[in-house]
Coordinates of C-alpha atoms and ligand atoms in Angstrom, one line a residue:
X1 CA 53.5 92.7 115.1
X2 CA 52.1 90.0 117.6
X3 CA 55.9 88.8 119.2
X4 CA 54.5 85.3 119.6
X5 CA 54.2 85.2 115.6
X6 CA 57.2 83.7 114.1
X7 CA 58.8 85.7 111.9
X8 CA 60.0 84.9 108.3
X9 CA 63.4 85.4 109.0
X10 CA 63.8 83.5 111.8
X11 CA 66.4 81.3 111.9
X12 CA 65.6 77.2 112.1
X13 CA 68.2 76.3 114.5
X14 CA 70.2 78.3 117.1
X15 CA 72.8 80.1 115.0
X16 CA 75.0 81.9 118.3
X17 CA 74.7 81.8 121.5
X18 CA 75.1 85.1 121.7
X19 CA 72.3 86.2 119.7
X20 CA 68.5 85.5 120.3
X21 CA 65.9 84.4 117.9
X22 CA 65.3 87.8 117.0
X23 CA 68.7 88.7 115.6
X24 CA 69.6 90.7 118.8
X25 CA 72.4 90.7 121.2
X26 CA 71.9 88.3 124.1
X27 CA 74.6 89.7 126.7
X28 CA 76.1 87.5 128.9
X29 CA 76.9 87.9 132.9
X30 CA 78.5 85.0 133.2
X31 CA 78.2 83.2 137.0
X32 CA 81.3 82.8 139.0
X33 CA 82.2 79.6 139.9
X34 CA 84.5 78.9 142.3
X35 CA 86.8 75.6 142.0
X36 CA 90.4 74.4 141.9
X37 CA 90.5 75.1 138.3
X38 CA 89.2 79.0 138.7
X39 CA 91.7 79.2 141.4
X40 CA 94.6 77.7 139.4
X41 CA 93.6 80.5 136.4
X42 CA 93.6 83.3 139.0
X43 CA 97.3 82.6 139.9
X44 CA 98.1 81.9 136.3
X45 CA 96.4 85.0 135.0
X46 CA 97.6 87.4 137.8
X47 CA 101.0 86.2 137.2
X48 CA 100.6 86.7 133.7
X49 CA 99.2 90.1 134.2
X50 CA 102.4 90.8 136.6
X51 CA 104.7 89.8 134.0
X52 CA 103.2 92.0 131.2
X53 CA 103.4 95.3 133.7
X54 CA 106.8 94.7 134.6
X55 CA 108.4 93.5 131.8
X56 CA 109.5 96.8 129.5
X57 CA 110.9 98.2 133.2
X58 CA 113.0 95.0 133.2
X59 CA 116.9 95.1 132.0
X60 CA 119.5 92.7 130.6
X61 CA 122.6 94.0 129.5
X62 CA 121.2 97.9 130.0
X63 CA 118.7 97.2 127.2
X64 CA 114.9 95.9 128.2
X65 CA 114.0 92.7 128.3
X66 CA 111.4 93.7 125.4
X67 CA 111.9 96.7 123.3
X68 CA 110.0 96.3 119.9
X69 CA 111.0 100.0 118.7
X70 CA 109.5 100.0 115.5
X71 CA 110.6 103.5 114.4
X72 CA 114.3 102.7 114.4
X73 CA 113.8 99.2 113.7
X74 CA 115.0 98.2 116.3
X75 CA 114.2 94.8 118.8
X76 CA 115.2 93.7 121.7
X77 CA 113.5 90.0 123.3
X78 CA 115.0 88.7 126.5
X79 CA 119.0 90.0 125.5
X80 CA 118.7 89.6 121.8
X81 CA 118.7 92.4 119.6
X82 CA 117.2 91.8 116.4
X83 CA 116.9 94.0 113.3
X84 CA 115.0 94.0 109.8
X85 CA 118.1 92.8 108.2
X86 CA 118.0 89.9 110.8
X87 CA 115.2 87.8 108.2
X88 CA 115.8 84.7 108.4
X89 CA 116.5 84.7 112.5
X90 CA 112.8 86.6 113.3
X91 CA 111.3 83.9 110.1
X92 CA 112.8 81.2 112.2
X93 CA 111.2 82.6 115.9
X94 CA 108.2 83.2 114.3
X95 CA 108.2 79.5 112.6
X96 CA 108.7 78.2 116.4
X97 CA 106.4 80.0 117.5
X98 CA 103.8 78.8 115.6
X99 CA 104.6 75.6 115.7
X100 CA 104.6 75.8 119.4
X101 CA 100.8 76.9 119.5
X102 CA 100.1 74.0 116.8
X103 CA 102.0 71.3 119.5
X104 CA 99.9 72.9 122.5
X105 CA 96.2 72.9 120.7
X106 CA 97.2 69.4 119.5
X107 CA 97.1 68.6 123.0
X108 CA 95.2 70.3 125.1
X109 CA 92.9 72.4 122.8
X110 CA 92.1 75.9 123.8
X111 CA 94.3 76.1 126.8
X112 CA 95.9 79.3 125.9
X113 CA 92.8 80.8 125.4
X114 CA 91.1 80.3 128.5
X115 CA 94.0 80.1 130.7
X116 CA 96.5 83.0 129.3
X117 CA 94.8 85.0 126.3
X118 CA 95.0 88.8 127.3
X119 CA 91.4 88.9 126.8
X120 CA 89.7 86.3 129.0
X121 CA 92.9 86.9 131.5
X122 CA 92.1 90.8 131.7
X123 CA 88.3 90.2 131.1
X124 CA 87.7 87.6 133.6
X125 CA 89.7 88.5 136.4
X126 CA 90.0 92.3 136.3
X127 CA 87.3 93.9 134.3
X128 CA 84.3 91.2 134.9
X129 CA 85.1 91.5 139.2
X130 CA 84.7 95.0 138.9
X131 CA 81.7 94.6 137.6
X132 CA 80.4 92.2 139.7
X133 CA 81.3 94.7 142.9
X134 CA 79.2 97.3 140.8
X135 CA 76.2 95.9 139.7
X136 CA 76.1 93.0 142.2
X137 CA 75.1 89.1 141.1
X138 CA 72.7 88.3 143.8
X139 CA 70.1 87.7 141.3
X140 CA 69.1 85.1 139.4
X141 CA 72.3 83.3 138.2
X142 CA 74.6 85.8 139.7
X143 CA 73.1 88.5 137.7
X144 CA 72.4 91.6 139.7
X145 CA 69.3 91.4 141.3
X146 CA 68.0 94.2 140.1
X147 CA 69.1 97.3 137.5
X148 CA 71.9 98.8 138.8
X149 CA 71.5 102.7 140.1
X150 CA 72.9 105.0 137.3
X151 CA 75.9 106.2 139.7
X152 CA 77.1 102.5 140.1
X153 CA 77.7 101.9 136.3
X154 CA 78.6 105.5 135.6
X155 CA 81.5 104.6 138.5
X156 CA 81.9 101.5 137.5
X157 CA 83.0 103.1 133.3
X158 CA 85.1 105.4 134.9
X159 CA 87.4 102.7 136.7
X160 CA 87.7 100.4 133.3
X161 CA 88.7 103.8 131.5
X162 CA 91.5 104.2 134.4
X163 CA 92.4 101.3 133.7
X164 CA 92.6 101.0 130.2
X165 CA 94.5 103.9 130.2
X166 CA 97.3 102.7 132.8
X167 CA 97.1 99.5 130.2
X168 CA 97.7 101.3 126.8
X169 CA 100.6 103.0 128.4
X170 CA 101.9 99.8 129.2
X171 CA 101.1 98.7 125.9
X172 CA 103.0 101.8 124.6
X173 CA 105.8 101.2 126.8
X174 CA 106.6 97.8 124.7
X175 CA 107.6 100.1 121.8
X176 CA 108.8 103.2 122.8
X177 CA 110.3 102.3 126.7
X178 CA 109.7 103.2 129.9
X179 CA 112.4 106.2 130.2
X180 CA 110.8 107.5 126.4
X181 CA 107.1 107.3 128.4
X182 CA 107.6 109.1 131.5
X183 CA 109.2 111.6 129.8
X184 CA 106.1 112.2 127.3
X185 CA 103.7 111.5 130.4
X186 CA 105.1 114.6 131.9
X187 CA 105.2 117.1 128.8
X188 CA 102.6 118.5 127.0
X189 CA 100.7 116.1 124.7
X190 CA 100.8 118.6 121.8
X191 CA 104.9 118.2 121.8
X192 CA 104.3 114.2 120.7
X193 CA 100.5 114.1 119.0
X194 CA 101.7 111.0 117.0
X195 CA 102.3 109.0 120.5
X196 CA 99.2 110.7 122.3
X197 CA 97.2 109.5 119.2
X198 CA 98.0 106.0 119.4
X199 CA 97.6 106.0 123.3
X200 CA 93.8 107.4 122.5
X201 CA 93.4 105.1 119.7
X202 CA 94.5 101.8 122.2
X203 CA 92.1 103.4 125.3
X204 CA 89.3 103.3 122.7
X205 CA 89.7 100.0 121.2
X206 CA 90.0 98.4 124.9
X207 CA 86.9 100.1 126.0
X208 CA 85.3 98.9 123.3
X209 CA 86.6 95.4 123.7
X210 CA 86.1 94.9 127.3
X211 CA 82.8 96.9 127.6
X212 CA 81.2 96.1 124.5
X213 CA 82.5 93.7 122.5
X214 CA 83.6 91.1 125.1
X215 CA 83.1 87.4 124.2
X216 CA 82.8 88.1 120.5
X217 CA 86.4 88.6 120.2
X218 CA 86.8 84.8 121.2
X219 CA 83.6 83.8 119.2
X220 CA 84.0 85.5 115.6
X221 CA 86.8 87.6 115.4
X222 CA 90.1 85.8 116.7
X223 CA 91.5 84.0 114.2
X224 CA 92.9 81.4 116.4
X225 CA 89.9 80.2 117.7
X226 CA 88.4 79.9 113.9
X227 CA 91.3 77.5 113.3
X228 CA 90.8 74.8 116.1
X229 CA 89.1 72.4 113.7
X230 CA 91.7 71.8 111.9
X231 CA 94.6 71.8 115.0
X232 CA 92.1 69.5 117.4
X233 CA 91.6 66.3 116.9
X234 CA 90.1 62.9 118.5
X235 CA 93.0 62.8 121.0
X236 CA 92.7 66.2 122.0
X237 CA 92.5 66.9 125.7
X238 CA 90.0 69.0 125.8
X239 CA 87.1 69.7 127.8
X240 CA 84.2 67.9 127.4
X241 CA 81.0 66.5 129.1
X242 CA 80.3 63.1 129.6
X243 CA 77.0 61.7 127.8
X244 CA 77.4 58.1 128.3
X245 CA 77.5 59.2 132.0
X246 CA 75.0 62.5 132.2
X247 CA 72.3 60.6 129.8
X248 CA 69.5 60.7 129.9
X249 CA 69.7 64.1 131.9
X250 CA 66.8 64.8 134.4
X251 CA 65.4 67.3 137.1
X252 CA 66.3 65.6 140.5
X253 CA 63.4 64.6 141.8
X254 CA 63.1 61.3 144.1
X255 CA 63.1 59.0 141.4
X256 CA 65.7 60.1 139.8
X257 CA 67.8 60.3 142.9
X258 CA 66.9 56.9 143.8
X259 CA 68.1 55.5 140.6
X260 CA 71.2 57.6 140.8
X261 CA 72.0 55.9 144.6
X262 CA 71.5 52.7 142.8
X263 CA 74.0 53.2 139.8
X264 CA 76.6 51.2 139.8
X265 CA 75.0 47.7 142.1
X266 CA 74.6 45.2 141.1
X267 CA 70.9 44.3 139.5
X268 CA 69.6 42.6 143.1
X269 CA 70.4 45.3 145.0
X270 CA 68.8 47.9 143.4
X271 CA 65.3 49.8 144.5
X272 CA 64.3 50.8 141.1
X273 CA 63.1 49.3 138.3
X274 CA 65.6 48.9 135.2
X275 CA 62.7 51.5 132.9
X276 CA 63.3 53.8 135.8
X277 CA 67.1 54.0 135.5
X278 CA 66.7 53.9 131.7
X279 CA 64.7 56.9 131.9
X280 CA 66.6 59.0 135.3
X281 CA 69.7 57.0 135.7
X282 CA 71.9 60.0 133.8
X283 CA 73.8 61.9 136.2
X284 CA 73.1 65.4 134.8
X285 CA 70.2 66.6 136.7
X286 CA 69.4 69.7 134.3
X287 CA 70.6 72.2 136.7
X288 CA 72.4 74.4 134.3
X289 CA 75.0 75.7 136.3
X290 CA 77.7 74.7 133.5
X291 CA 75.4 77.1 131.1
X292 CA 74.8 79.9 133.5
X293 CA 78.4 80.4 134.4
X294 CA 80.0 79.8 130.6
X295 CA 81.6 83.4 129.4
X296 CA 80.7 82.6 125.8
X297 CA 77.3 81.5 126.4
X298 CA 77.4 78.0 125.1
X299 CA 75.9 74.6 126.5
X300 CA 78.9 72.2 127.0
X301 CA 76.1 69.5 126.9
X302 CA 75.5 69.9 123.2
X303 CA 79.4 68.7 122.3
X304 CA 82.6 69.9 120.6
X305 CA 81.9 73.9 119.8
X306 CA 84.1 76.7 118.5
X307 CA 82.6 78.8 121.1
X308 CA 84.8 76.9 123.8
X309 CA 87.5 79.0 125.0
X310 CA 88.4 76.3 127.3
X311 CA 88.2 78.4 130.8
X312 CA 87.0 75.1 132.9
X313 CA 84.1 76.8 134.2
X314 CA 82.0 74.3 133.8
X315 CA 83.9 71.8 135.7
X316 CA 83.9 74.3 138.6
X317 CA 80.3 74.5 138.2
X318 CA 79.2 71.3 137.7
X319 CA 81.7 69.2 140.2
X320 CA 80.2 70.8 143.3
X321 CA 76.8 69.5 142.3
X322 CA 78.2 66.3 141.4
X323 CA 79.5 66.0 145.4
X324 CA 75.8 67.4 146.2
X325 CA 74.1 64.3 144.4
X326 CA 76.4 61.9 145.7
X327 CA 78.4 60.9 142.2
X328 CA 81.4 61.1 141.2
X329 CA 83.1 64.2 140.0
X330 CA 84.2 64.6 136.9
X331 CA 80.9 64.5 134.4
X332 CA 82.5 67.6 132.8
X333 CA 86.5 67.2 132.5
X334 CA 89.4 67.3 130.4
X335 CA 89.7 64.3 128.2
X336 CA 89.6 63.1 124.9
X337 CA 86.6 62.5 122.6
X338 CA 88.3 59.1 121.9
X339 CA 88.7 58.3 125.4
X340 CA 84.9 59.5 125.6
X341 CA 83.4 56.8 123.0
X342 CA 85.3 54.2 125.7
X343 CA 88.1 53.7 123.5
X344 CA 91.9 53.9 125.1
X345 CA 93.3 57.0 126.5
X346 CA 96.5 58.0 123.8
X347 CA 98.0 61.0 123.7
X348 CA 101.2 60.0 121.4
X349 CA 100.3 60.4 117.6
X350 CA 102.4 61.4 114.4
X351 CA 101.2 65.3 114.8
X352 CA 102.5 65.5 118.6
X353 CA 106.1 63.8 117.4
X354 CA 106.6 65.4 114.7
X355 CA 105.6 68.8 115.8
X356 CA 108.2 68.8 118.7
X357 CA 110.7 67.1 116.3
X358 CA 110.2 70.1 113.5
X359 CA 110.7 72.8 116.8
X360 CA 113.9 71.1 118.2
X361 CA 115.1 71.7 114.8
X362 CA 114.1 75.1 114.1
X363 CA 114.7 76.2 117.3
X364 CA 118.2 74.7 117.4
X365 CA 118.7 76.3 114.1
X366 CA 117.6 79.8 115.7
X367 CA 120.3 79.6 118.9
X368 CA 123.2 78.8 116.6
X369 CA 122.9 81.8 114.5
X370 CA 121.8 84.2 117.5
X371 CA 124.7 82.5 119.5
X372 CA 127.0 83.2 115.9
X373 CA 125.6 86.4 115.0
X374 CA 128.4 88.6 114.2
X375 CA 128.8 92.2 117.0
X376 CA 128.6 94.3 114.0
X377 CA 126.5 94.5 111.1
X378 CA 128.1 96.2 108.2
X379 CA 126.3 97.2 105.1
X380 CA 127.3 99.0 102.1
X381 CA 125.5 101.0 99.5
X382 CA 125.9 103.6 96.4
X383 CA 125.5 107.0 97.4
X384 CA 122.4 108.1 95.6
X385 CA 123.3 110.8 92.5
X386 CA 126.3 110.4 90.4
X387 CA 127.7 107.4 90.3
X388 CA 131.0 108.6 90.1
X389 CA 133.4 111.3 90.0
X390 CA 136.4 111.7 87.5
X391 CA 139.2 113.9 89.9
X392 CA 140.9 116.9 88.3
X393 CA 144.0 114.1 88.7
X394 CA 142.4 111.9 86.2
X395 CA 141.2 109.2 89.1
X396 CA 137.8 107.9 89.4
X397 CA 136.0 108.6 93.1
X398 CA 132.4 106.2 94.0
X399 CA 130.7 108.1 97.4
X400 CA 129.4 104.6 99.0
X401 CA 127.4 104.7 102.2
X402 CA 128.9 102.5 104.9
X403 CA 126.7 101.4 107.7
X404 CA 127.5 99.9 111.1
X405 CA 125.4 98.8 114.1
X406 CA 127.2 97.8 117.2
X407 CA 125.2 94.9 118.1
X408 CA 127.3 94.2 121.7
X409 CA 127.0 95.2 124.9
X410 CA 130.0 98.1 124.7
X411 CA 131.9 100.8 122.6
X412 CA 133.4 100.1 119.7
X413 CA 135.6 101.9 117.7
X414 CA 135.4 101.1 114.2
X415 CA 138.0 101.9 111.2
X416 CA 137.6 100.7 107.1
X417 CA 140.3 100.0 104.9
X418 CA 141.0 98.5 101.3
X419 CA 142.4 94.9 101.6
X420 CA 142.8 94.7 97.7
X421 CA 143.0 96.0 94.8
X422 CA 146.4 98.0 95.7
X423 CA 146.3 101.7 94.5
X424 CA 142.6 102.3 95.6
X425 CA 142.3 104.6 98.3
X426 CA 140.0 105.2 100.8
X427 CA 138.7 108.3 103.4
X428 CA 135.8 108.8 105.2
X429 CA 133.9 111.9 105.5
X430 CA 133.7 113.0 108.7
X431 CA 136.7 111.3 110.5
X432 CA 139.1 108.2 110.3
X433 CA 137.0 106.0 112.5
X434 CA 133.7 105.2 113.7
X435 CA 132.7 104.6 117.4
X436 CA 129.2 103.1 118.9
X437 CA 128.3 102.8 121.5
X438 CA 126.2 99.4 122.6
X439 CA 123.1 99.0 120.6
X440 CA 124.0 102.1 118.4
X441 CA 124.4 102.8 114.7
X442 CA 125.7 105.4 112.2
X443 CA 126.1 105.6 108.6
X444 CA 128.9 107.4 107.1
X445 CA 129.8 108.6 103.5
X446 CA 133.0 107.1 102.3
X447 CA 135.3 108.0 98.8
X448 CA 136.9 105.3 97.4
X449 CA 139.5 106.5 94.9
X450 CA 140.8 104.7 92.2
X451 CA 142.6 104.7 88.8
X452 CA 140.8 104.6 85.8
X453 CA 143.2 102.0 84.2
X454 CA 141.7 99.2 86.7
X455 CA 138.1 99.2 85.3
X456 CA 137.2 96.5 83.2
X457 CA 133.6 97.1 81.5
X458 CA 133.4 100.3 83.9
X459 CA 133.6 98.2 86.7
X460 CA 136.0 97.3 89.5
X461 CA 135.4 95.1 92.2
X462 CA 137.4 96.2 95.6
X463 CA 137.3 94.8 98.7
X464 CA 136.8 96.3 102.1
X465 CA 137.7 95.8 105.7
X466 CA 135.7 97.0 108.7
X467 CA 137.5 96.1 112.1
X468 CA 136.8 97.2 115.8
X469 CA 140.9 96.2 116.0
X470 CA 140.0 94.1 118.3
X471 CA 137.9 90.7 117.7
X472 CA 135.5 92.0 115.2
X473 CA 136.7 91.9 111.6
X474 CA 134.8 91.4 108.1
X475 CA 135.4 92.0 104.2
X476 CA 132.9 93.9 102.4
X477 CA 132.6 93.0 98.4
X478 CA 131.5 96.2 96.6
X479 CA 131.4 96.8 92.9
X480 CA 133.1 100.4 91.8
X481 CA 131.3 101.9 88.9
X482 CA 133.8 103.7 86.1
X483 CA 134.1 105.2 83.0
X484 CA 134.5 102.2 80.4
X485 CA 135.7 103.8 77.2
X486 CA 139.0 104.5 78.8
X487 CA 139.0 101.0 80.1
X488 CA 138.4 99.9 76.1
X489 CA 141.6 102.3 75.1
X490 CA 143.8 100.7 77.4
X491 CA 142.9 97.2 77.4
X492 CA 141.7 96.4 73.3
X493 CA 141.2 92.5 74.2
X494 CA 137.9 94.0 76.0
X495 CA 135.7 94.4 73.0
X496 CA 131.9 94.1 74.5
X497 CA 129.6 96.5 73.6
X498 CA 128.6 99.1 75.6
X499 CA 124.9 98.9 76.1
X500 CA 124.8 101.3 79.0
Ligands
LIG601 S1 76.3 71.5 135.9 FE1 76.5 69.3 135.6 S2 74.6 68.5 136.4 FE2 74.2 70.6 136.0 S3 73.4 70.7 134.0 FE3 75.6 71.0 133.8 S4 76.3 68.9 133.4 FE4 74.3 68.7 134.2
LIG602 S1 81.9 75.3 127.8 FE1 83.0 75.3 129.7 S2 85.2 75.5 129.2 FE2 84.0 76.1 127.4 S3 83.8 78.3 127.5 FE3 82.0 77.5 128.5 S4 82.5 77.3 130.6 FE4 84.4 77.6 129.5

């Protein structure tokens, strides 16, 4: 087919900017800028990259900093241990959270995405200067100049698979610690498949992300960045071009620089004609460096897109040409698309009170019960099986499960006893106390005797006591199960029907 004939299925308008007319992949090699904001993002995102390698080797209180254990359910964020019985506290964190990232876009857009997303941070400042030093960017738009030889990008794929290896046992680190991951590193990978699986299954899906995949993880797949048209609004600060200042836009030849030297004076000073300006007086001059050097491809020119991740590039791109010209920088800048139709610069509006109002209140909500949270959590069940025992002395026996996790920072030595009805009786199993150590928990069987003459229905309701003996005390309601026809025998006035 003649490639100058249209096809049928080509698409009217531009549909991506990462896809050509034809349907296929356009890639991207973005042009590095240089600028105060790409210098501000390097310190941010090498920080941030910092604080994500050392963070499971970090302690408080002998646990890490971050532990999210999943297997023994089992969390630990910055001192706090949290477990699945702990609902309403991780509902609460997660509700901040949230609301946190709806308070930030509010105001300035896509800021976490181009400034501390794990993607752009590890994509744009480790993986893309990588492979920049392999292929080169001496060519056209800081592409490389010329195919690179098959020994550079073979090179260049085994240092992103080091790498993504060294990351996905970071990664691993968060859930199973760093003591638990040297010690796996060291054995034989068939001893822990499971773990050696995972690791595999991470190395793939970042070497597909960072060599493949790249800026369509910003551009159709991440949720968050489908949901900026509803979290952005007018007031936004957000980056944006200029038209009332780049219009109309304009190759710099002399005219046009002319009437860009007489911008701004007043009528009788000027050396061009009025038509002139009208037609060269924008201050874009069509250079597209803000396109060349965009990692998702886009035109900032054409407005507001979803494609924006917000990485400033363009500002670093177009400033310095903006100093070259002679005009003021700033064409491309953070700012509002209110401030841009000339109205007033506001950032205050109901979503960014109320937003920071709903947080104060969540989030003070969230320390009281962490700072209130009880040492211990104590939880009893029915054993499974029978649900209870009639003794050869006539007494009934339940076999509950009593579990305690020591949620402080030392050993505790933990005993039970009945604090009412009198006449019930209690043992444990194994011994006449429980101790954990910090962080630890155990379940242990306990009988619970009593005499048939207390049930009423087949029930009895007792009440337990789980102390440390030392600050930690609570009572533990628990319903005894019984026979009930010797409860009708010896109490008449009890004449329900038995339905069980
Ligand atoms: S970098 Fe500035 S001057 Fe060049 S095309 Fe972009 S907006 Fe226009
Ligand atoms: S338009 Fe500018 S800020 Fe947005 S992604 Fe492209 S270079 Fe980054």
């Amino acid at each position: 087919m003649d490639p100058n004939t249209p096809s049928l299925l080509e698409p009217e308008e531009h549909v991506l900017s990462t896809l050509e007319r034809d349907g296929s992949r356009r890639w991207l090699r973005p042009k590095l800028s240089k600028g105060r904001f790409l210098t501000l993002r390097r310190w941010v995102g090498y920080a941030l990259i910092a604080l994500f390698t050392l963070l499971p080797y970090l302690k408080i209180n002998g646990k890490p900093a971050v532990l999210l254990d999943v297997i023994h359910r089992d969390f630990y964020i910055f001192g706090g241990n949290f477990r699945p019985t702990d609902t309403l506290l991780l509902a609460l964190l997660m509700v901040t959270t949230v609301l946190t990232i709806f308070l930030v876009t509010a105001l300035l857009g896509r800021v976490w995405c181009g400034w501390a997303c794990p993607q752009t941070v590890y994509m744009e400042f480790i993986f893309r200067p990588i492979e920049r030093l392999f292929d080169g960017r001496k060519g056209v738009g800081g592409k490389p100049a010329r195919p690179p030889a098959a020994w550079r990008t073979g090179a260049k794929y085994i240092v992103f698979l080091l790498i993504c290896v060294h990351l996905a046992h970071i990664f691993m680190a968060y859930f199973v610690g760093v003591d638990q991951l040297f010690a796996w590193s060291r054995g034989n990978p068939l001893n822990h498949p499971f773990a050696f699986l995972i690791i595999a299954a991470v190395v793939t899906l970042m070497m597909f992300d960072f060599c493949f995949f790249r800026e369509q993880l910003c551009i159709v797949a991440c949720p968050y960045g489908r949901l900026q048209s509803v979290m952005v609004d007018e007031r936004s600060m957000i980056i944006s071009y200029d038209p009332a200042r780049g219009e109309p836009r304009g190759k710099l030849g002399r005219k046009k620089r002319d009437a860009l030297a007489d911008k701004g004076k007043p009528e009788a000073e000027r050396t061009v004609s009025l038509d002139i300006m009208e037609r060269f007086g924008g201050d874009c001059i069509d250079c597209h460096e803000c396109v060349t050097t965009c990692p998702t491809g886009i035109d900032i020119r054409e407005g507001l897109q979803l494609e924006c991740i917000g990485c400033a590039q363009c500002i670093d791109a177009c400033d310095p040409i903006m100093d070259k010209i002679g005009r003021p920088r700033g064409l491309i800048r953070y700012t509002s698309q209110e401030a841009l139709k000339g109205k007033h610069k506001r950032l205050l509006r109901p979503r960014v009170l109320i937003y920071p109002a709903i947080i104060l209140a969540v989030a003070s909500l969230f320390l009281f019960l962490l700072m209130t949270k009880p040492p211990a959590d104590v939880t009893l069940l029915r054993q499974a099986g029978k649900p209870y025992l009639t003794l050869a002395s006539g007494e009934v026996q339940n076999t509950l499960r009593l579990r305690i996790v020591n949620r402080d920072h030392t050993t505790h030595n933990y005993t039970v006893a009945v604090k009412s009805p009198d006449d019930v009786t209690i043992s444990m199993t194994n011994s006449d106390s429980i101790t954990l150590g910090p962080g630890k928990s155990y379940t242990e069987p306990v009988r619970v005797t009593a005499d048939p003459g207390q049930f009423r229905q087949g029930r009895l309701q007792v009440v337990l006591t789980v102390t440390d003996g030392d600050d930690f005390s609570t009572d533990e309601t628990f319903e005894l199960l019984g026979p009930r026809a010797q409860a009708r025998d010896e109490h008449p006035d009890d004449s329900e029907p038995d339905h069980d």
